[in-house]
Amino acid sequence: MEIIITPDYEAMSEVSAAIISREIKRKHDLVLGLATGDTPVGTYQELAKLHKTEGLDFSKVMTFNLDEYLGLAPLHKNSYNYFMWENLFKMINISPHRVFVPQGNTGDPEEFSDWYEEQIRKAGGIDLQVLGIGRDGHIGFNEPGSSFASRTRVKGLYEQTIKDNARFFEREEDVPRFAITVGIGTILEAKKILLIANGKNKAGVCKEFIEGPVTSQITASALQLHSYVIVVLDEEAASKLERKEYYNWIRDNKHIVQKRIGR
Ligand code: PGA
């Protein structure tokens, strides 16, 4: 894992948008895995800015979102589909038929999940997967205990996730208890992975998934098994890391071996 520590949320968003933009320029028909939540909002704003000011072209890009609340229709204000259109898609030149978000109100979640996996396969797999992280260590809605071999499926939400996400709903009781999420196995098949995190409340879990043991109790720790992961943090989220100086030294000196690392 390459750990990039930035001063604040704005810098984290700029750095992560620059990484995504670089990949789109390298491959115009990039297959991009996308995340929702407060964390990537700034990154998406930066991408919209790059589209507007520099003409960053999304016309051939295909996207697959990680997850969706079970039971919510795509146009529901709390759906992740709605979130993506509001926070990114409506601001860029992406083709609606190249956008995939799990359908929360599907009549058959199991069949839908298989279909979603099939669409990812047909697209040639995810080139770059963008991830946030939950305070319980989840990536997507892969809550503690999720198998590292898991594929897209229905998952019950963990209590802490329900509490954390209640801020988007009128009442905590309104937060759906289940979601459709791609699996850890699906995520680990992405060619490259970019995880972003900010804020003091993510400091503990960032230390655990980066420097702790690989365990399904912190599903983000599965990323230690992947060969190409970039983690972009702000100072607060990085505040509990023990090897911070080492990560910073690598960031400042990697140009010496840049060709070999290829990042
Ligand atoms: P957040 O959510 O960006 O709103 O903190 C992250 C997540 O739960 O994956």
PDB file of C-alpha atoms and ligand atoms in Angstrom:
ATOM      1  CA  MET A   1       0.000   0.000   0.000  1.00  0.00           C
ATOM      2  CA  GLU A   2       1.147   3.474  -0.779  1.00  0.00           C
ATOM      3  CA  ILE A   3       0.053   5.901   1.929  1.00  0.00           C
ATOM      4  CA  ILE A   4      -0.260   9.556   0.949  1.00  0.00           C
ATOM      5  CA  ILE A   5      -0.894  11.916   3.858  1.00  0.00           C
ATOM      6  CA  THR A   6      -2.291  15.314   2.893  1.00  0.00           C
ATOM      7  CA  PRO A   7      -2.856  18.377   5.118  1.00  0.00           C
ATOM      8  CA  ASP A   8      -6.654  18.535   4.938  1.00  0.00           C
ATOM      9  CA  TYR A   9      -9.867  17.473   3.207  1.00  0.00           C
ATOM     10  CA  GLU A  10      -9.343  19.823   0.253  1.00  0.00           C
ATOM     11  CA  ALA A  11      -5.847  18.492  -0.423  1.00  0.00           C
ATOM     12  CA  MET A  12      -7.049  14.900  -0.008  1.00  0.00           C
ATOM     13  CA  SER A  13      -9.778  15.595  -2.580  1.00  0.00           C
ATOM     14  CA  GLU A  14      -7.364  17.229  -5.034  1.00  0.00           C
ATOM     15  CA  VAL A  15      -4.819  14.420  -4.798  1.00  0.00           C
ATOM     16  CA  SER A  16      -7.417  11.681  -5.214  1.00  0.00           C
ATOM     17  CA  ALA A  17      -9.101  13.470  -8.156  1.00  0.00           C
ATOM     18  CA  ALA A  18      -5.669  13.844  -9.790  1.00  0.00           C
ATOM     19  CA  ILE A  19      -5.096  10.084  -9.445  1.00  0.00           C
ATOM     20  CA  ILE A  20      -8.482   9.295 -11.022  1.00  0.00           C
ATOM     21  CA  SER A  21      -7.924  11.850 -13.781  1.00  0.00           C
ATOM     22  CA  ARG A  22      -4.503  10.375 -14.583  1.00  0.00           C
ATOM     23  CA  GLU A  23      -6.067   6.935 -15.024  1.00  0.00           C
ATOM     24  CA  ILE A  24      -8.819   8.319 -17.308  1.00  0.00           C
ATOM     25  CA  LYS A  25      -6.176  10.021 -19.452  1.00  0.00           C
ATOM     26  CA  ARG A  26      -4.228   6.766 -19.666  1.00  0.00           C
ATOM     27  CA  LYS A  27      -7.324   4.794 -20.660  1.00  0.00           C
ATOM     28  CA  HIS A  28     -10.286   6.737 -22.055  1.00  0.00           C
ATOM     29  CA  ASP A  29     -12.692   3.842 -21.569  1.00  0.00           C
ATOM     30  CA  LEU A  30     -11.672   3.325 -17.954  1.00  0.00           C
ATOM     31  CA  VAL A  31     -13.960   1.132 -15.844  1.00  0.00           C
ATOM     32  CA  LEU A  32     -14.281   3.047 -12.616  1.00  0.00           C
ATOM     33  CA  GLY A  33     -15.657   1.668  -9.349  1.00  0.00           C
ATOM     34  CA  LEU A  34     -17.254   4.436  -7.292  1.00  0.00           C
ATOM     35  CA  ALA A  35     -18.182   5.031  -3.659  1.00  0.00           C
ATOM     36  CA  THR A  36     -20.700   7.256  -1.875  1.00  0.00           C
ATOM     37  CA  GLY A  37     -20.627   9.043   1.497  1.00  0.00           C
ATOM     38  CA  ASP A  38     -19.225  12.376   2.672  1.00  0.00           C
ATOM     39  CA  THR A  39     -15.620  11.409   1.966  1.00  0.00           C
ATOM     40  CA  PRO A  40     -15.659  11.381  -1.873  1.00  0.00           C
ATOM     41  CA  VAL A  41     -17.866  14.493  -2.316  1.00  0.00           C
ATOM     42  CA  GLY A  42     -14.820  16.798  -2.564  1.00  0.00           C
ATOM     43  CA  THR A  43     -13.079  14.398  -4.956  1.00  0.00           C
ATOM     44  CA  TYR A  44     -16.156  14.382  -7.193  1.00  0.00           C
ATOM     45  CA  GLN A  45     -16.289  18.186  -7.100  1.00  0.00           C
ATOM     46  CA  GLU A  46     -12.641  18.267  -8.189  1.00  0.00           C
ATOM     47  CA  LEU A  47     -13.367  15.841 -11.038  1.00  0.00           C
ATOM     48  CA  ALA A  48     -16.266  18.042 -12.167  1.00  0.00           C
ATOM     49  CA  LYS A  49     -13.896  21.006 -12.078  1.00  0.00           C
ATOM     50  CA  LEU A  50     -11.304  19.136 -14.161  1.00  0.00           C
ATOM     51  CA  HIS A  51     -14.043  18.291 -16.649  1.00  0.00           C
ATOM     52  CA  LYS A  52     -15.113  21.928 -16.889  1.00  0.00           C
ATOM     53  CA  THR A  53     -11.717  23.616 -16.909  1.00  0.00           C
ATOM     54  CA  GLU A  54      -9.494  21.046 -18.610  1.00  0.00           C
ATOM     55  CA  GLY A  55     -12.031  19.057 -20.601  1.00  0.00           C
ATOM     56  CA  LEU A  56     -11.441  15.807 -18.703  1.00  0.00           C
ATOM     57  CA  ASP A  57     -13.503  13.463 -20.860  1.00  0.00           C
ATOM     58  CA  PHE A  58     -15.856  10.927 -19.265  1.00  0.00           C
ATOM     59  CA  SER A  59     -17.728  10.062 -22.470  1.00  0.00           C
ATOM     60  CA  LYS A  60     -16.168   6.591 -22.748  1.00  0.00           C
ATOM     61  CA  VAL A  61     -15.813   5.951 -19.001  1.00  0.00           C
ATOM     62  CA  MET A  62     -17.968   3.253 -17.426  1.00  0.00           C
ATOM     63  CA  THR A  63     -18.831   3.313 -13.722  1.00  0.00           C
ATOM     64  CA  PHE A  64     -19.973   0.717 -11.214  1.00  0.00           C
ATOM     65  CA  ASN A  65     -21.060   1.854  -7.770  1.00  0.00           C
ATOM     66  CA  LEU A  66     -20.243  -0.247  -4.764  1.00  0.00           C
ATOM     67  CA  ASP A  67     -23.589  -0.423  -3.046  1.00  0.00           C
ATOM     68  CA  GLU A  68     -27.196   0.659  -2.606  1.00  0.00           C
ATOM     69  CA  TYR A  69     -29.741   0.470   0.211  1.00  0.00           C
ATOM     70  CA  LEU A  70     -32.145  -2.411  -0.248  1.00  0.00           C
ATOM     71  CA  GLY A  71     -35.705  -1.196  -0.788  1.00  0.00           C
ATOM     72  CA  LEU A  72     -34.894   2.312  -2.025  1.00  0.00           C
ATOM     73  CA  ALA A  73     -35.935   3.179  -5.585  1.00  0.00           C
ATOM     74  CA  PRO A  74     -33.241   4.790  -7.775  1.00  0.00           C
ATOM     75  CA  LEU A  75     -34.884   8.228  -7.559  1.00  0.00           C
ATOM     76  CA  HIS A  76     -35.374   8.138  -3.775  1.00  0.00           C
ATOM     77  CA  LYS A  77     -33.577  11.128  -2.215  1.00  0.00           C
ATOM     78  CA  ASN A  78     -31.587   8.862   0.110  1.00  0.00           C
ATOM     79  CA  SER A  79     -30.591   6.387  -2.569  1.00  0.00           C
ATOM     80  CA  TYR A  80     -26.977   6.169  -3.607  1.00  0.00           C
ATOM     81  CA  ASN A  81     -28.091   6.383  -7.227  1.00  0.00           C
ATOM     82  CA  TYR A  82     -29.579   9.814  -6.477  1.00  0.00           C
ATOM     83  CA  PHE A  83     -26.423  10.789  -4.563  1.00  0.00           C
ATOM     84  CA  MET A  84     -24.221   9.920  -7.546  1.00  0.00           C
ATOM     85  CA  TRP A  85     -26.271  11.950  -9.999  1.00  0.00           C
ATOM     86  CA  GLU A  86     -26.384  14.934  -7.651  1.00  0.00           C
ATOM     87  CA  ASN A  87     -22.712  14.842  -6.664  1.00  0.00           C
ATOM     88  CA  LEU A  88     -21.007  13.763  -9.875  1.00  0.00           C
ATOM     89  CA  PHE A  89     -22.828  12.409 -12.894  1.00  0.00           C
ATOM     90  CA  LYS A  90     -24.939  15.492 -13.672  1.00  0.00           C
ATOM     91  CA  MET A  91     -21.765  17.625 -13.688  1.00  0.00           C
ATOM     92  CA  ILE A  92     -19.749  15.551 -16.182  1.00  0.00           C
ATOM     93  CA  ASN A  93     -20.251  14.180 -19.700  1.00  0.00           C
ATOM     94  CA  ILE A  94     -20.870  10.568 -18.738  1.00  0.00           C
ATOM     95  CA  SER A  95     -23.325   8.479 -20.809  1.00  0.00           C
ATOM     96  CA  PRO A  96     -26.218   7.322 -18.618  1.00  0.00           C
ATOM     97  CA  HIS A  97     -26.062   3.852 -20.188  1.00  0.00           C
ATOM     98  CA  ARG A  98     -22.463   3.467 -18.975  1.00  0.00           C
ATOM     99  CA  VAL A  99     -23.478   4.121 -15.349  1.00  0.00           C
ATOM    100  CA  PHE A 100     -24.255   1.187 -13.072  1.00  0.00           C
ATOM    101  CA  VAL A 101     -25.577   1.461  -9.505  1.00  0.00           C
ATOM    102  CA  PRO A 102     -27.105  -1.566  -7.760  1.00  0.00           C
ATOM    103  CA  GLN A 103     -30.892  -1.366  -7.976  1.00  0.00           C
ATOM    104  CA  GLY A 104     -32.222  -1.117  -4.421  1.00  0.00           C
ATOM    105  CA  ASN A 105     -35.819  -1.892  -5.306  1.00  0.00           C
ATOM    106  CA  THR A 106     -35.123  -4.951  -7.415  1.00  0.00           C
ATOM    107  CA  GLY A 107     -37.697  -7.733  -7.014  1.00  0.00           C
ATOM    108  CA  ASP A 108     -34.994 -10.386  -6.841  1.00  0.00           C
ATOM    109  CA  PRO A 109     -31.802  -9.148  -5.132  1.00  0.00           C
ATOM    110  CA  GLU A 110     -30.044 -12.476  -5.609  1.00  0.00           C
ATOM    111  CA  GLU A 111     -30.620 -12.592  -9.333  1.00  0.00           C
ATOM    112  CA  PHE A 112     -29.786  -8.894  -9.583  1.00  0.00           C
ATOM    113  CA  SER A 113     -26.481  -9.426  -7.744  1.00  0.00           C
ATOM    114  CA  ASP A 114     -25.448 -12.135 -10.204  1.00  0.00           C
ATOM    115  CA  TRP A 115     -26.411  -9.844 -13.087  1.00  0.00           C
ATOM    116  CA  TYR A 116     -24.329  -6.999 -11.601  1.00  0.00           C
ATOM    117  CA  GLU A 117     -21.264  -9.229 -11.303  1.00  0.00           C
ATOM    118  CA  GLU A 118     -21.835 -10.301 -14.913  1.00  0.00           C
ATOM    119  CA  GLN A 119     -21.906  -6.659 -16.080  1.00  0.00           C
ATOM    120  CA  ILE A 120     -18.583  -5.991 -14.327  1.00  0.00           C
ATOM    121  CA  ARG A 121     -17.099  -9.074 -16.000  1.00  0.00           C
ATOM    122  CA  LYS A 122     -18.462  -8.068 -19.408  1.00  0.00           C
ATOM    123  CA  ALA A 123     -16.900  -4.616 -18.990  1.00  0.00           C
ATOM    124  CA  GLY A 124     -13.526  -6.325 -18.551  1.00  0.00           C
ATOM    125  CA  GLY A 125     -13.371  -5.816 -14.777  1.00  0.00           C
ATOM    126  CA  ILE A 126     -12.847  -2.696 -12.696  1.00  0.00           C
ATOM    127  CA  ASP A 127      -9.705  -0.743 -13.665  1.00  0.00           C
ATOM    128  CA  LEU A 128      -9.730   1.619 -10.689  1.00  0.00           C
ATOM    129  CA  GLN A 129     -11.867   1.131  -7.593  1.00  0.00           C
ATOM    130  CA  VAL A 130     -12.496   4.190  -5.415  1.00  0.00           C
ATOM    131  CA  LEU A 131     -13.296   3.386  -1.777  1.00  0.00           C
ATOM    132  CA  GLY A 132     -14.202   5.181   1.419  1.00  0.00           C
ATOM    133  CA  ILE A 133     -14.086   3.397   4.761  1.00  0.00           C
ATOM    134  CA  GLY A 134     -16.658   3.058   7.525  1.00  0.00           C
ATOM    135  CA  ARG A 135     -15.748   3.421  11.190  1.00  0.00           C
ATOM    136  CA  ASP A 136     -16.300  -0.324  11.559  1.00  0.00           C
ATOM    137  CA  GLY A 137     -13.716  -0.926   8.819  1.00  0.00           C
ATOM    138  CA  HIS A 138     -16.189  -1.664   6.042  1.00  0.00           C
ATOM    139  CA  ILE A 139     -15.494  -1.050   2.364  1.00  0.00           C
ATOM    140  CA  GLY A 140     -18.692  -1.005   0.342  1.00  0.00           C
ATOM    141  CA  PHE A 141     -21.197  -2.365   2.832  1.00  0.00           C
ATOM    142  CA  ASN A 142     -18.954  -5.316   3.640  1.00  0.00           C
ATOM    143  CA  GLU A 143     -19.573  -5.252   7.361  1.00  0.00           C
ATOM    144  CA  PRO A 144     -17.368  -7.006   9.956  1.00  0.00           C
ATOM    145  CA  GLY A 145     -17.144 -10.730   9.281  1.00  0.00           C
ATOM    146  CA  SER A 146     -17.712 -10.470   5.514  1.00  0.00           C
ATOM    147  CA  SER A 147     -15.829 -13.181   3.670  1.00  0.00           C
ATOM    148  CA  PHE A 148     -12.824 -12.053   1.665  1.00  0.00           C
ATOM    149  CA  ALA A 149     -14.234 -14.257  -1.117  1.00  0.00           C
ATOM    150  CA  SER A 150     -17.650 -12.535  -1.074  1.00  0.00           C
ATOM    151  CA  ARG A 151     -19.301 -11.312  -4.278  1.00  0.00           C
ATOM    152  CA  THR A 152     -22.207  -8.916  -4.862  1.00  0.00           C
ATOM    153  CA  ARG A 153     -25.005  -9.829  -2.472  1.00  0.00           C
ATOM    154  CA  VAL A 154     -27.393  -8.569   0.197  1.00  0.00           C
ATOM    155  CA  LYS A 155     -25.710  -7.669   3.470  1.00  0.00           C
ATOM    156  CA  GLY A 156     -27.243  -6.661   6.816  1.00  0.00           C
ATOM    157  CA  LEU A 157     -25.899  -3.343   8.105  1.00  0.00           C
ATOM    158  CA  TYR A 158     -23.906  -3.174  11.329  1.00  0.00           C
ATOM    159  CA  GLU A 159     -25.278  -1.087  14.200  1.00  0.00           C
ATOM    160  CA  GLN A 160     -22.500   1.510  13.970  1.00  0.00           C
ATOM    161  CA  THR A 161     -23.135   1.970  10.238  1.00  0.00           C
ATOM    162  CA  ILE A 162     -26.853   2.520  10.853  1.00  0.00           C
ATOM    163  CA  LYS A 163     -26.022   5.145  13.512  1.00  0.00           C
ATOM    164  CA  ASP A 164     -23.394   6.835  11.289  1.00  0.00           C
ATOM    165  CA  ASN A 165     -25.709   6.974   8.281  1.00  0.00           C
ATOM    166  CA  ALA A 166     -28.735   8.178  10.274  1.00  0.00           C
ATOM    167  CA  ARG A 167     -27.547  11.749   9.636  1.00  0.00           C
ATOM    168  CA  PHE A 168     -28.772  11.479   6.051  1.00  0.00           C
ATOM    169  CA  PHE A 169     -32.271  10.376   7.113  1.00  0.00           C
ATOM    170  CA  GLU A 170     -35.018  12.072   9.102  1.00  0.00           C
ATOM    171  CA  ARG A 171     -35.016   9.384  11.790  1.00  0.00           C
ATOM    172  CA  GLU A 172     -32.628   6.543  12.620  1.00  0.00           C
ATOM    173  CA  GLU A 173     -35.515   4.096  12.118  1.00  0.00           C
ATOM    174  CA  ASP A 174     -35.664   5.180   8.469  1.00  0.00           C
ATOM    175  CA  VAL A 175     -32.169   3.853   7.684  1.00  0.00           C
ATOM    176  CA  PRO A 176     -32.617   0.615   5.703  1.00  0.00           C
ATOM    177  CA  ARG A 177     -31.225  -2.416   7.554  1.00  0.00           C
ATOM    178  CA  PHE A 178     -30.010  -4.162   4.422  1.00  0.00           C
ATOM    179  CA  ALA A 179     -28.051  -3.196   1.329  1.00  0.00           C
ATOM    180  CA  ILE A 180     -26.826  -4.705  -1.907  1.00  0.00           C
ATOM    181  CA  THR A 181     -23.045  -4.469  -1.968  1.00  0.00           C
ATOM    182  CA  VAL A 182     -20.265  -5.763  -4.166  1.00  0.00           C
ATOM    183  CA  GLY A 183     -18.128  -8.226  -2.239  1.00  0.00           C
ATOM    184  CA  ILE A 184     -14.590  -8.142  -0.924  1.00  0.00           C
ATOM    185  CA  GLY A 185     -13.723 -10.714  -3.606  1.00  0.00           C
ATOM    186  CA  THR A 186     -15.155  -8.347  -6.242  1.00  0.00           C
ATOM    187  CA  ILE A 187     -13.174  -5.394  -4.874  1.00  0.00           C
ATOM    188  CA  LEU A 188      -9.919  -7.370  -4.707  1.00  0.00           C
ATOM    189  CA  GLU A 189     -10.230  -8.154  -8.434  1.00  0.00           C
ATOM    190  CA  ALA A 190     -10.001  -4.448  -9.359  1.00  0.00           C
ATOM    191  CA  LYS A 191      -6.701  -3.712 -11.092  1.00  0.00           C
ATOM    192  CA  LYS A 192      -6.007  -0.662  -8.939  1.00  0.00           C
ATOM    193  CA  ILE A 193      -7.585   0.599  -5.731  1.00  0.00           C
ATOM    194  CA  LEU A 194      -7.780   4.101  -4.287  1.00  0.00           C
ATOM    195  CA  LEU A 195      -9.058   4.443  -0.707  1.00  0.00           C
ATOM    196  CA  ILE A 196      -9.687   7.884   0.738  1.00  0.00           C
ATOM    197  CA  ALA A 197     -10.433   8.845   4.347  1.00  0.00           C
ATOM    198  CA  ASN A 198     -10.551  12.024   6.377  1.00  0.00           C
ATOM    199  CA  GLY A 199     -11.330  13.196   9.880  1.00  0.00           C
ATOM    200  CA  LYS A 200     -10.452  12.240  13.449  1.00  0.00           C
ATOM    201  CA  ASN A 201     -13.250   9.706  13.648  1.00  0.00           C
ATOM    202  CA  LYS A 202     -11.491   7.589  10.999  1.00  0.00           C
ATOM    203  CA  ALA A 203      -8.042   7.683  12.673  1.00  0.00           C
ATOM    204  CA  GLY A 204      -8.537   4.473  14.686  1.00  0.00           C
ATOM    205  CA  VAL A 205      -9.851   2.392  11.828  1.00  0.00           C
ATOM    206  CA  CYS A 206      -7.158   3.701   9.437  1.00  0.00           C
ATOM    207  CA  LYS A 207      -4.467   2.539  11.830  1.00  0.00           C
ATOM    208  CA  GLU A 208      -6.178  -0.845  12.093  1.00  0.00           C
ATOM    209  CA  PHE A 209      -6.589  -1.552   8.390  1.00  0.00           C
ATOM    210  CA  ILE A 210      -3.163  -0.219   7.361  1.00  0.00           C
ATOM    211  CA  GLU A 211      -0.959  -1.374  10.224  1.00  0.00           C
ATOM    212  CA  GLY A 212      -3.043  -4.043  11.942  1.00  0.00           C
ATOM    213  CA  PRO A 213      -3.549  -7.707  11.086  1.00  0.00           C
ATOM    214  CA  VAL A 214      -5.539  -8.894   8.071  1.00  0.00           C
ATOM    215  CA  THR A 215      -8.917  -9.815   9.485  1.00  0.00           C
ATOM    216  CA  SER A 216     -12.502 -10.057   8.259  1.00  0.00           C
ATOM    217  CA  GLN A 217     -13.438  -8.070  11.394  1.00  0.00           C
ATOM    218  CA  ILE A 218     -11.944  -5.008   9.629  1.00  0.00           C
ATOM    219  CA  THR A 219     -12.799  -5.806   6.041  1.00  0.00           C
ATOM    220  CA  ALA A 220     -10.645  -2.974   4.621  1.00  0.00           C
ATOM    221  CA  SER A 221      -7.601  -4.890   5.922  1.00  0.00           C
ATOM    222  CA  ALA A 222      -8.180  -7.262   2.956  1.00  0.00           C
ATOM    223  CA  LEU A 223      -6.550  -4.529   0.867  1.00  0.00           C
ATOM    224  CA  GLN A 224      -3.210  -5.615   2.335  1.00  0.00           C
ATOM    225  CA  LEU A 225      -3.577  -8.625   0.030  1.00  0.00           C
ATOM    226  CA  HIS A 226      -3.842  -6.467  -3.110  1.00  0.00           C
ATOM    227  CA  SER A 227      -0.762  -5.482  -5.100  1.00  0.00           C
ATOM    228  CA  TYR A 228      -1.811  -1.941  -6.081  1.00  0.00           C
ATOM    229  CA  VAL A 229      -3.493   0.182  -3.434  1.00  0.00           C
ATOM    230  CA  ILE A 230      -3.118   3.917  -2.900  1.00  0.00           C
ATOM    231  CA  VAL A 231      -4.509   5.328   0.355  1.00  0.00           C
ATOM    232  CA  VAL A 232      -5.010   9.102   0.506  1.00  0.00           C
ATOM    233  CA  LEU A 233      -5.631  10.459   4.000  1.00  0.00           C
ATOM    234  CA  ASP A 234      -5.865  13.846   5.618  1.00  0.00           C
ATOM    235  CA  GLU A 235      -3.709  14.586   8.691  1.00  0.00           C
ATOM    236  CA  GLU A 236      -6.522  13.759  11.106  1.00  0.00           C
ATOM    237  CA  ALA A 237      -7.274  10.348   9.636  1.00  0.00           C
ATOM    238  CA  ALA A 238      -3.515   9.621   9.613  1.00  0.00           C
ATOM    239  CA  SER A 239      -2.984  10.833  13.178  1.00  0.00           C
ATOM    240  CA  LYS A 240      -2.767   7.365  14.762  1.00  0.00           C
ATOM    241  CA  LEU A 241      -0.438   5.768  12.216  1.00  0.00           C
ATOM    242  CA  GLU A 242       2.839   4.590  13.713  1.00  0.00           C
ATOM    243  CA  ARG A 243       4.901   4.661  10.514  1.00  0.00           C
ATOM    244  CA  LYS A 244       3.808   8.072   9.310  1.00  0.00           C
ATOM    245  CA  GLU A 245       7.367   9.331   8.810  1.00  0.00           C
ATOM    246  CA  TYR A 246       8.212   6.334   6.674  1.00  0.00           C
ATOM    247  CA  TYR A 247       5.154   6.859   4.452  1.00  0.00           C
ATOM    248  CA  ASN A 248       6.059  10.531   4.026  1.00  0.00           C
ATOM    249  CA  TRP A 249       9.650   9.661   3.198  1.00  0.00           C
ATOM    250  CA  ILE A 250       8.463   7.256   0.497  1.00  0.00           C
ATOM    251  CA  ARG A 251       6.090   9.890  -0.926  1.00  0.00           C
ATOM    252  CA  ASP A 252       8.950  12.408  -1.133  1.00  0.00           C
ATOM    253  CA  ASN A 253      11.566  10.015  -2.507  1.00  0.00           C
ATOM    254  CA  LYS A 254       9.705   7.593  -4.753  1.00  0.00           C
ATOM    255  CA  HIS A 255      10.626   9.628  -7.832  1.00  0.00           C
ATOM    256  CA  ILE A 256      14.076   8.035  -7.523  1.00  0.00           C
ATOM    257  CA  VAL A 257      12.564   4.674  -8.489  1.00  0.00           C
ATOM    258  CA  GLN A 258       9.343   5.951 -10.078  1.00  0.00           C
ATOM    259  CA  LYS A 259       9.700   3.926 -13.272  1.00  0.00           C
ATOM    260  CA  ARG A 260       9.939   0.675 -11.393  1.00  0.00           C
ATOM    261  CA  ILE A 261       7.042   1.422  -9.054  1.00  0.00           C
ATOM    262  CA  GLY A 262       5.021   2.670 -12.010  1.00  0.00           C
ATOM    263  CA  ARG A 263       2.665   4.808  -9.942  1.00  0.00           C
TER     264      ARG A 263
HETATM  265  P1  PGA B   1     -18.425   8.540   4.878  1.00  0.00           P
HETATM  266  O1  PGA B   1     -18.786   7.003   4.714  1.00  0.00           O
HETATM  267  O2  PGA B   1     -17.618   8.914   3.681  1.00  0.00           O
HETATM  268  O3  PGA B   1     -19.749   9.248   4.891  1.00  0.00           O
HETATM  269  O4  PGA B   1     -17.655   8.669   6.146  1.00  0.00           O
HETATM  270  C1  PGA B   1     -17.782   6.116   4.357  1.00  0.00           C
HETATM  271  C2  PGA B   1     -18.293   4.697   4.362  1.00  0.00           C
HETATM  272  O5  PGA B   1     -19.150   4.359   5.198  1.00  0.00           O
HETATM  273  O6  PGA B   1     -17.818   3.899   3.556  1.00  0.00           O
END
